[in-house]
Coordinates of C-alpha atoms in Angstrom, one line a residue:
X1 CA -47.3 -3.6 48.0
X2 CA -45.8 0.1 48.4
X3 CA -42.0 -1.7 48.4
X4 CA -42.7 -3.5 45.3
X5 CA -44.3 -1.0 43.4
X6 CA -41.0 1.1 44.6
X7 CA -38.7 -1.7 43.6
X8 CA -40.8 -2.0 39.7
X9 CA -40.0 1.8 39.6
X10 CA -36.5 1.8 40.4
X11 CA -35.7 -0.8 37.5
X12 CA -37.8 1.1 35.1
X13 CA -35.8 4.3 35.5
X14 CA -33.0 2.4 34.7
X15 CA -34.3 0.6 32.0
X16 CA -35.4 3.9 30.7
X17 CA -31.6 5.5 31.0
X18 CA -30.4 2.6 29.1
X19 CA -32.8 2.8 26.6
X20 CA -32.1 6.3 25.8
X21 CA -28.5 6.3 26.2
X22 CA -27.8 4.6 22.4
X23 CA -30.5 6.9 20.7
X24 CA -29.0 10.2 22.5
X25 CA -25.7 9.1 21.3
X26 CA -26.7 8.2 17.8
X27 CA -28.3 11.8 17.8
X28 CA -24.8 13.8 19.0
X29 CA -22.9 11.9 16.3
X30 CA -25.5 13.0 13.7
X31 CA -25.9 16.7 15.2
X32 CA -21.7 16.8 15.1
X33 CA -21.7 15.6 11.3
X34 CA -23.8 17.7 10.3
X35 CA -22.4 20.6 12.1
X36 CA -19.1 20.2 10.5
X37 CA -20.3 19.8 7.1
X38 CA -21.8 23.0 7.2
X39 CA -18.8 25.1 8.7
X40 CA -17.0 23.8 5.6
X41 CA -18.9 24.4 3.0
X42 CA -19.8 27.9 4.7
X43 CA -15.9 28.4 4.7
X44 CA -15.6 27.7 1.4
X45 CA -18.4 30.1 0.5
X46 CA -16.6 32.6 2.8
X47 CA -13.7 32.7 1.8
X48 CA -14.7 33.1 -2.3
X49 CA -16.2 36.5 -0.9
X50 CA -13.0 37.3 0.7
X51 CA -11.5 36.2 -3.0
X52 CA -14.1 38.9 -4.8
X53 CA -12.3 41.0 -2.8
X54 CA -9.0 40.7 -3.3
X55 CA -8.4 39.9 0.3
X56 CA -6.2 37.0 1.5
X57 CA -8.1 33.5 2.2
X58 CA -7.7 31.7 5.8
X59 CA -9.4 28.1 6.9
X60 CA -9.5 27.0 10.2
X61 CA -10.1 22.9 10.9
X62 CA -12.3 21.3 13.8
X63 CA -9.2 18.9 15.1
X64 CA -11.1 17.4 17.7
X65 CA -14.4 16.8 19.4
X66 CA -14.7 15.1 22.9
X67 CA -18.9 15.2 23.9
X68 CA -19.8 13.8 26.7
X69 CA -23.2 12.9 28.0
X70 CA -24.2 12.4 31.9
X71 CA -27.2 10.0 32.2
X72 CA -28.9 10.2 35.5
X73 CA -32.0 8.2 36.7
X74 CA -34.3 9.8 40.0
X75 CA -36.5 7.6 42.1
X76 CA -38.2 8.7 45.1
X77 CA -41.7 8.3 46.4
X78 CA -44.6 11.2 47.8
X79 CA -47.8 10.6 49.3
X80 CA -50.7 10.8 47.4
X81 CA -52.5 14.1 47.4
X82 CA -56.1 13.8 48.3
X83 CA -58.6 11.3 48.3
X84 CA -58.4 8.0 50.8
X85 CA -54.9 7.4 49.2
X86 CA -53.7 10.4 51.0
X87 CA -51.3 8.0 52.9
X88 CA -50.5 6.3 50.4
X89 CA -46.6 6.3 48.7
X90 CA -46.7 7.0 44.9
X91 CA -43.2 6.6 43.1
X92 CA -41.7 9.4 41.2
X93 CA -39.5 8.8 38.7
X94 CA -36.6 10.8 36.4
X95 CA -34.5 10.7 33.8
X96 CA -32.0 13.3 32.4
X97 CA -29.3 13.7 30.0
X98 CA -26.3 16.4 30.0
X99 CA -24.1 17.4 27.4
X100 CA -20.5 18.4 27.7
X101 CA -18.7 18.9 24.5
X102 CA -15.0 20.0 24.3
X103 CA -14.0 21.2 20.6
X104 CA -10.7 22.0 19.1
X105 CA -10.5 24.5 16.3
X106 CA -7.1 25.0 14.5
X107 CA -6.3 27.9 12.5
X108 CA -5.2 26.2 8.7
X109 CA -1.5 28.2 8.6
X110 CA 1.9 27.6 8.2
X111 CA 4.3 26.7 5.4
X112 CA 2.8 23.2 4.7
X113 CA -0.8 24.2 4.5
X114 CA 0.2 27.2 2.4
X115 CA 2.0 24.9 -0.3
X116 CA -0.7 22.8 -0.9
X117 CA -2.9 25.5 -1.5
X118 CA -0.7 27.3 -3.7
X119 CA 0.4 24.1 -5.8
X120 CA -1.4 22.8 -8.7
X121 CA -3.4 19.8 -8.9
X122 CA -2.1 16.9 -10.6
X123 CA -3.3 14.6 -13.2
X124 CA -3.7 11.5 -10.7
X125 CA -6.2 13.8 -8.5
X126 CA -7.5 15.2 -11.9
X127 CA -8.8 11.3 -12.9
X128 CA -10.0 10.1 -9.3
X129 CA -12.3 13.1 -9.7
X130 CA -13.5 12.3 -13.5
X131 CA -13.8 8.4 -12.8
X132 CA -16.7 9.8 -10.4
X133 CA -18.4 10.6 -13.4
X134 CA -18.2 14.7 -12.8
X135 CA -19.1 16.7 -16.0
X136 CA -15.4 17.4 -17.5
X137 CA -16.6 20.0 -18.6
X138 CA -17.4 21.1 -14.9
X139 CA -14.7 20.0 -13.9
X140 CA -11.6 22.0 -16.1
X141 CA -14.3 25.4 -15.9
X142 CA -12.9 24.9 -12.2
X143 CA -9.8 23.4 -12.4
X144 CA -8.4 24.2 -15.7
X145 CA -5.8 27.3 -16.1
X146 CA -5.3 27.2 -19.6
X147 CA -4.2 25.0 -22.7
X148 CA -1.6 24.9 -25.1
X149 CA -1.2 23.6 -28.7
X150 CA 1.0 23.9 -31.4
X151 CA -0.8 25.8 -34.3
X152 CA 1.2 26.4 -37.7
X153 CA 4.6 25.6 -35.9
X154 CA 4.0 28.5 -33.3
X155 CA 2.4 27.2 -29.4
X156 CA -0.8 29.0 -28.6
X157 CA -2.3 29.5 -24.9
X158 CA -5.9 29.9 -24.1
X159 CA -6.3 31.3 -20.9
X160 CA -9.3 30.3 -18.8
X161 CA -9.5 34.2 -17.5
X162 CA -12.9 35.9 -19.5
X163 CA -10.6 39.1 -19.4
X164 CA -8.8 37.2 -22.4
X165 CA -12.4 37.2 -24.2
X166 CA -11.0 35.0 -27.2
X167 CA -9.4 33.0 -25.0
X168 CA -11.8 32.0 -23.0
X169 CA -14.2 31.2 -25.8
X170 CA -11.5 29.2 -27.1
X171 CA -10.9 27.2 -23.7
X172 CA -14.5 27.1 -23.3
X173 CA -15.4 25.3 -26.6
X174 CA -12.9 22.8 -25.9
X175 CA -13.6 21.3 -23.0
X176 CA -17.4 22.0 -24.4
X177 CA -16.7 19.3 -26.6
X178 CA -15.0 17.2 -24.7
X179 CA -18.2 17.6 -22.8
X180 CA -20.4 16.1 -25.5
X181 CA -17.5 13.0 -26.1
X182 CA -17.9 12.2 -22.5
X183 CA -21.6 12.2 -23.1
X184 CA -21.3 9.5 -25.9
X185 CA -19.3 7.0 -23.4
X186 CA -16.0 7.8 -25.3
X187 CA -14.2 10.2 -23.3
X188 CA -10.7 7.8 -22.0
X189 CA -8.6 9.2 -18.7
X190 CA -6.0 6.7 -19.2
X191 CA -2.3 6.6 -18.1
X192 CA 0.0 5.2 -21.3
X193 CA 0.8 1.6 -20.7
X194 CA 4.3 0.9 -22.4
X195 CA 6.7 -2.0 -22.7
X196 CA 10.2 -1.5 -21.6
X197 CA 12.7 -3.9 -22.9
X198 CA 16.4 -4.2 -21.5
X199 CA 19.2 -6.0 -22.9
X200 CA 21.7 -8.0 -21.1
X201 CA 24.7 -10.9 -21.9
X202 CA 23.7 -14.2 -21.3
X203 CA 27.4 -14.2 -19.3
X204 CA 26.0 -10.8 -16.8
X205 CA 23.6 -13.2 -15.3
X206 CA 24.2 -16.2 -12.9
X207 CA 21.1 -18.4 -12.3
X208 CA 20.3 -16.9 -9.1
X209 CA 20.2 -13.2 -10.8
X210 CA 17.9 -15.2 -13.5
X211 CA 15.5 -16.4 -10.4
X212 CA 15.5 -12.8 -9.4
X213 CA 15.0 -10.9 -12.2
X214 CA 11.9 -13.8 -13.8
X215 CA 9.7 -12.5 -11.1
X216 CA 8.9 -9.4 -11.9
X217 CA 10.4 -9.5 -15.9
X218 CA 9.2 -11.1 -19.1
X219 CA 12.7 -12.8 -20.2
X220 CA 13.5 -14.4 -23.1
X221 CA 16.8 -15.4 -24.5
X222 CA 18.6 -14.7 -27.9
X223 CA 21.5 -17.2 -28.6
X224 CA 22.6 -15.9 -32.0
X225 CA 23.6 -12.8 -29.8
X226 CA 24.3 -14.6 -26.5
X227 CA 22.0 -12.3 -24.1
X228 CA 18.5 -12.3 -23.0
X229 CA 15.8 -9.5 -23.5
X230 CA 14.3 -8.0 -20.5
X231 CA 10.4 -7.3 -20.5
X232 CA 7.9 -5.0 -18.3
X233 CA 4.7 -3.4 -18.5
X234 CA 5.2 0.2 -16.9
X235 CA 2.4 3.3 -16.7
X236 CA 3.1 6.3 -17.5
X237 CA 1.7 9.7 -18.0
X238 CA -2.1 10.4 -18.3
X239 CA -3.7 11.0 -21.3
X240 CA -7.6 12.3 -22.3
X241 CA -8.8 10.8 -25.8
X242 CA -11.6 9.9 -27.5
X243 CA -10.2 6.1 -27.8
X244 CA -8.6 3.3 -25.7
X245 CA -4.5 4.3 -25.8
X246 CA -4.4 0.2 -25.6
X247 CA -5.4 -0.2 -28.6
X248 CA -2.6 2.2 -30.5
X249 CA 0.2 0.6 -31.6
X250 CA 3.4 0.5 -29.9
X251 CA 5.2 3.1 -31.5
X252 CA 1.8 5.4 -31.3
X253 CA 1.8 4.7 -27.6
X254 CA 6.1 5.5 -27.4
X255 CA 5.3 8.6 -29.4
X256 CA 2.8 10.0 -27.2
X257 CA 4.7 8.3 -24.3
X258 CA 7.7 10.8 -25.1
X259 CA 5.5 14.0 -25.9
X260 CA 3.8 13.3 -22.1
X261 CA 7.5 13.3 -20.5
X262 CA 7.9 16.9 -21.4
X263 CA 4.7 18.0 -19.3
X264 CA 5.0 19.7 -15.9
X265 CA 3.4 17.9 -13.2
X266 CA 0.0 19.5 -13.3
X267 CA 0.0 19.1 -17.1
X268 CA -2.1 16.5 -19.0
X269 CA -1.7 15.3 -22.6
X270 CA -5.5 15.7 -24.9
X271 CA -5.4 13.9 -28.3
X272 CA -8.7 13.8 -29.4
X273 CA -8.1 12.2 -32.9
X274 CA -10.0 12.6 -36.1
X275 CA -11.4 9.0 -37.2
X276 CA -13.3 8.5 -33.8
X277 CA -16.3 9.9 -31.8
X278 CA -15.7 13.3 -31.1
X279 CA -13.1 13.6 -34.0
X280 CA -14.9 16.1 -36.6
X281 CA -12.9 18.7 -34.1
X282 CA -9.7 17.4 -33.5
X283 CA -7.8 18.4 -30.4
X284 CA -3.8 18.2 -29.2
X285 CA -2.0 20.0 -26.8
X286 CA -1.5 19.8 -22.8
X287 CA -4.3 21.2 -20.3
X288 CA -2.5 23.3 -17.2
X289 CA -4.2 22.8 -14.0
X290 CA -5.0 25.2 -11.4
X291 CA -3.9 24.7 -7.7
X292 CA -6.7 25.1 -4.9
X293 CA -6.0 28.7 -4.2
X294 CA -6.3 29.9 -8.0
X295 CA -9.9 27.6 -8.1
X296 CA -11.1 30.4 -5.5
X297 CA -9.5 33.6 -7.0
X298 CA -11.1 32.7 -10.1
X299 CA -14.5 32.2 -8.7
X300 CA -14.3 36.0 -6.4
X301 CA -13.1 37.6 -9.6
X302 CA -16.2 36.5 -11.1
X303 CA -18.1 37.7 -8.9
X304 CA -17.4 41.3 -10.5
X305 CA -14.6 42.2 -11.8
X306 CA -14.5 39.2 -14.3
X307 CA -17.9 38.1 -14.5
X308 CA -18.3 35.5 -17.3
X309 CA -20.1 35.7 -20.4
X310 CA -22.1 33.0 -22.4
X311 CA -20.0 31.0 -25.3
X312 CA -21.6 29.0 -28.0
X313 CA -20.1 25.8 -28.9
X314 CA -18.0 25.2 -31.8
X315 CA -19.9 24.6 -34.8
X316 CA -17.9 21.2 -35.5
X317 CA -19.7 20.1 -31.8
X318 CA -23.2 18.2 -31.2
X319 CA -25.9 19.5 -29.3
X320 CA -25.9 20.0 -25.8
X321 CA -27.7 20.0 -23.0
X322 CA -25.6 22.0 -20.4
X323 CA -23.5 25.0 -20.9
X324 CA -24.3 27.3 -18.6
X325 CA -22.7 31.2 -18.4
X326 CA -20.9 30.6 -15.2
X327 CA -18.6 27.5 -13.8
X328 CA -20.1 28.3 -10.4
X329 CA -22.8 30.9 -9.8
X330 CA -22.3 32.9 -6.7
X331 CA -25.2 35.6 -6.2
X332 CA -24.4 38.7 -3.9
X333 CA -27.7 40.4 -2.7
X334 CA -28.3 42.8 0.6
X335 CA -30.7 40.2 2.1
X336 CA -30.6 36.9 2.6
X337 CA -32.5 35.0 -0.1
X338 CA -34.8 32.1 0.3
X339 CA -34.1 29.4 -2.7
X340 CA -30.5 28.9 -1.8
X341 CA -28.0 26.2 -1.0
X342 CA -26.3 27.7 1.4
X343 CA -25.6 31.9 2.3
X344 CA -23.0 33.5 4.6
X345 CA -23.3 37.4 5.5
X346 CA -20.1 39.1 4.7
X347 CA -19.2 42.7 4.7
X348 CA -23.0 43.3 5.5
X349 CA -23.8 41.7 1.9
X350 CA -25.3 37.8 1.6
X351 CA -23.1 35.7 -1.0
X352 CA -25.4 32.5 -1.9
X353 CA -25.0 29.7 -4.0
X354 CA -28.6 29.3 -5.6
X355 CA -30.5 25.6 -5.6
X356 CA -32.7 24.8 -9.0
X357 CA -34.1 21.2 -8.4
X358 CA -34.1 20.8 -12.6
X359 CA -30.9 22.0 -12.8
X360 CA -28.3 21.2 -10.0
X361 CA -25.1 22.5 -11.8
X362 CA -24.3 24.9 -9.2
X363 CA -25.3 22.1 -6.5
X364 CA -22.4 20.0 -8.3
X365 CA -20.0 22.3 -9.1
X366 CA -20.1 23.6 -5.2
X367 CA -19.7 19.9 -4.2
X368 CA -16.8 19.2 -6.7
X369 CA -15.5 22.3 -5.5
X370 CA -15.9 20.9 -1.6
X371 CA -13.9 17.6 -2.7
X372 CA -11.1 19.2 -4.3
X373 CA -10.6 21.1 -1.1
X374 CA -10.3 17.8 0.8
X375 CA -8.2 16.4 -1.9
X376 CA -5.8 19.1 -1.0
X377 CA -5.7 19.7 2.4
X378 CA -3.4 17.3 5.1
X379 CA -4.0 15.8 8.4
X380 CA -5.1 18.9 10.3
X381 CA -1.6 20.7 12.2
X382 CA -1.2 19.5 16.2
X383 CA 1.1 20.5 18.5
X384 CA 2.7 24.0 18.0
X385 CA 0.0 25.4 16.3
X386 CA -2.2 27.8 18.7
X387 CA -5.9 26.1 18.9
X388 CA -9.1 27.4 20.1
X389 CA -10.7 24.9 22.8
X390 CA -15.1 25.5 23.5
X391 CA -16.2 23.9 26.4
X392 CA -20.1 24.2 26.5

């Protein structure tokens, strides 16, 4: 009876260990995740303090994590205590569990990681982030340098800096307003869809060119003139509006088409157009985006020595329901305060970012700040770059 109850207990402990293994496992992966999440967006908060003071920014990247766990299972039998079971054998079982985690941090330097910081986003990266419904007006208070128009045959820049106080109202009202289209379901991010058309003599083309060129081009054929016409859809530059660019005509679409080829890469053409929603304040010109690096200068000089100010909305714009002073509100306090999001302690100061449940702006502009980073960064360095191994 002793053996058996011995050889129950033995398969138990196993059982047990086997049991636990998948649960222990499930809770390192979530423990890790959650672990890295927060040195980011701690990082980020970091290093907007080290932007409020003028001081250079630096990341460093978890590159690897190897966690191991030891699962070990103890049988073994005692005699019982007291009583008339005193000879008796009663099993003891164990089970533990050990954790051994190896983790790689790299230091985020070098000429390739420093380029991408410094360059300006683009209008592709500028559109994934809209089509996931962020505020635009969220979005270019963050990302948006400046914009320029022609006014009266001269080009006029509004700076997004609230040292430029008419400016910065300026920039503000606009992408105010585009706020409010956006609001209405009317706000397009569109590339220009154009039709290219190439000419060629019926004579240039042998019937195996022709069965080429037919897969990927519209042809047709003009035998007054003896050659065929050469058709394709292309996409081209981005454009913001307050209506579909599909439904312009042709040579509304070309002119725009050849206004957009002029822009710099982290340019993109507005033409909100009187005649639809949105169109009591017209707007043309080409929005300048910021690269990753600027984002966080902007937001440390904030912080102090360009705090911003409240702007009211152009008179020509509807009512709205968000418009708050700053694009993200960092507070700086001597303790650490309780409704927060997150808080790091630098220079013996706490820099938050505040939580209001009826109001998350600052909860979404912190995120959409957190996605742009990853939108910029690369694969993290390996190899020749120094790294900093923990092994608990």
């Amino acid at each position: 009876m002793q053996k058996a109850l011995l050889v129950i207990g033995i398969f138990s402990s196993i059982g047990l260990s086997g049991c636990l293994s998948p649960l222990a496992i499930s809770t390192l992966s979530r423990n890790y995740n959650e672990s890295v999440a927060s040195d980011l967006t701690e990082q980020l908060l970091l290093n907007i303090a080290r932007a409020g003071n003028n001081e250079p920014i630096l990341f460093t990247g978890i590159s690897n994590i190897a966690a191991t766990m030891n699962f070990q299972a103890n049988v073994g039998a005692t005699p019982a205590l007291t009583g008339n079971s005193g000879t008796t054998l009663m099993p003891l079982f164990g089970v533990g569990a050990a954790e051994n985690p190896t983790i790689s941090i790299v230091p985020m330097q070098g000429e390739e990681f420093t380029r991408r910081m410094l360059t300006p986003l683009s209008e592709d990266k500028l559109a994934l982030l809209l089509r996931q419904n962020v505020d635009v007006d969220l979005l270019l208070r963050l990302a948006g340098l400046e914009f320029r128009t022609i006014e009266n045959g001269t080009e006029e820049v509004y700076h997004n800096r609230p040292r430029n106080q008419e400016d910065y109202a300026a920039f503000r009202r606009m992408v105010l307003h585009l706020s409010t289209i956006q609001d209405q379901d009317h706000l397009f991010f569109e590339p220009l869809i154009l039709t290219k058309r190439w000419q060629l003599p019926i004579q240039q083309l042998s019937s195996k060119d022709f069965s080429t060129l037919e897969k990927e081009y519209d042809i047709s054929i003009d035998q007054a003139h003896e050659q065929y016409t050469l058709k394709k859809l292309q996409q081209s530059r981005l454009v913001i509006s307050n209506y579909n660019p599909a439904l312009l005509t042709e040579t509304e679409r070309q002119q725009l088409d050849d206004e957009s080829q002029t822009l710099a890469p982290n340019d993109v053409l507005i033409d909100i157009r009187a005649g639809y929603p949105g169109g009591e304040l017209p707007i043309h010109g080409r929005l300048r985006l910021r690269s990753f690096s600027n984002i966080l200068y902007f937001i440390g000089r904030t912080l102090s020595a360009e705090p911003e100010v409240d702007v009211s909305k152009d008179p020509r714009t509807p009512p709205v329901s968000e418009n708050p002073v700053s694009a993200l509100a960092i507070r700086v306090t001597d303790d650490k305060p309780n409704d927060t999001l997150l808080a790091v302690n630098y220079d013996e100061q706490y820099y938050s970012v505040a939580r209001d449940p009826t109001y998350p702006w600052n909860e979404t502009a912190f995120r959409v700040l957190a996605q742009i980073y990853q939108m910029t960064m690369s694969e993290l360095p390996k190899g020749s770059v120094p790294t900093i191994t923990i092994s608990k």
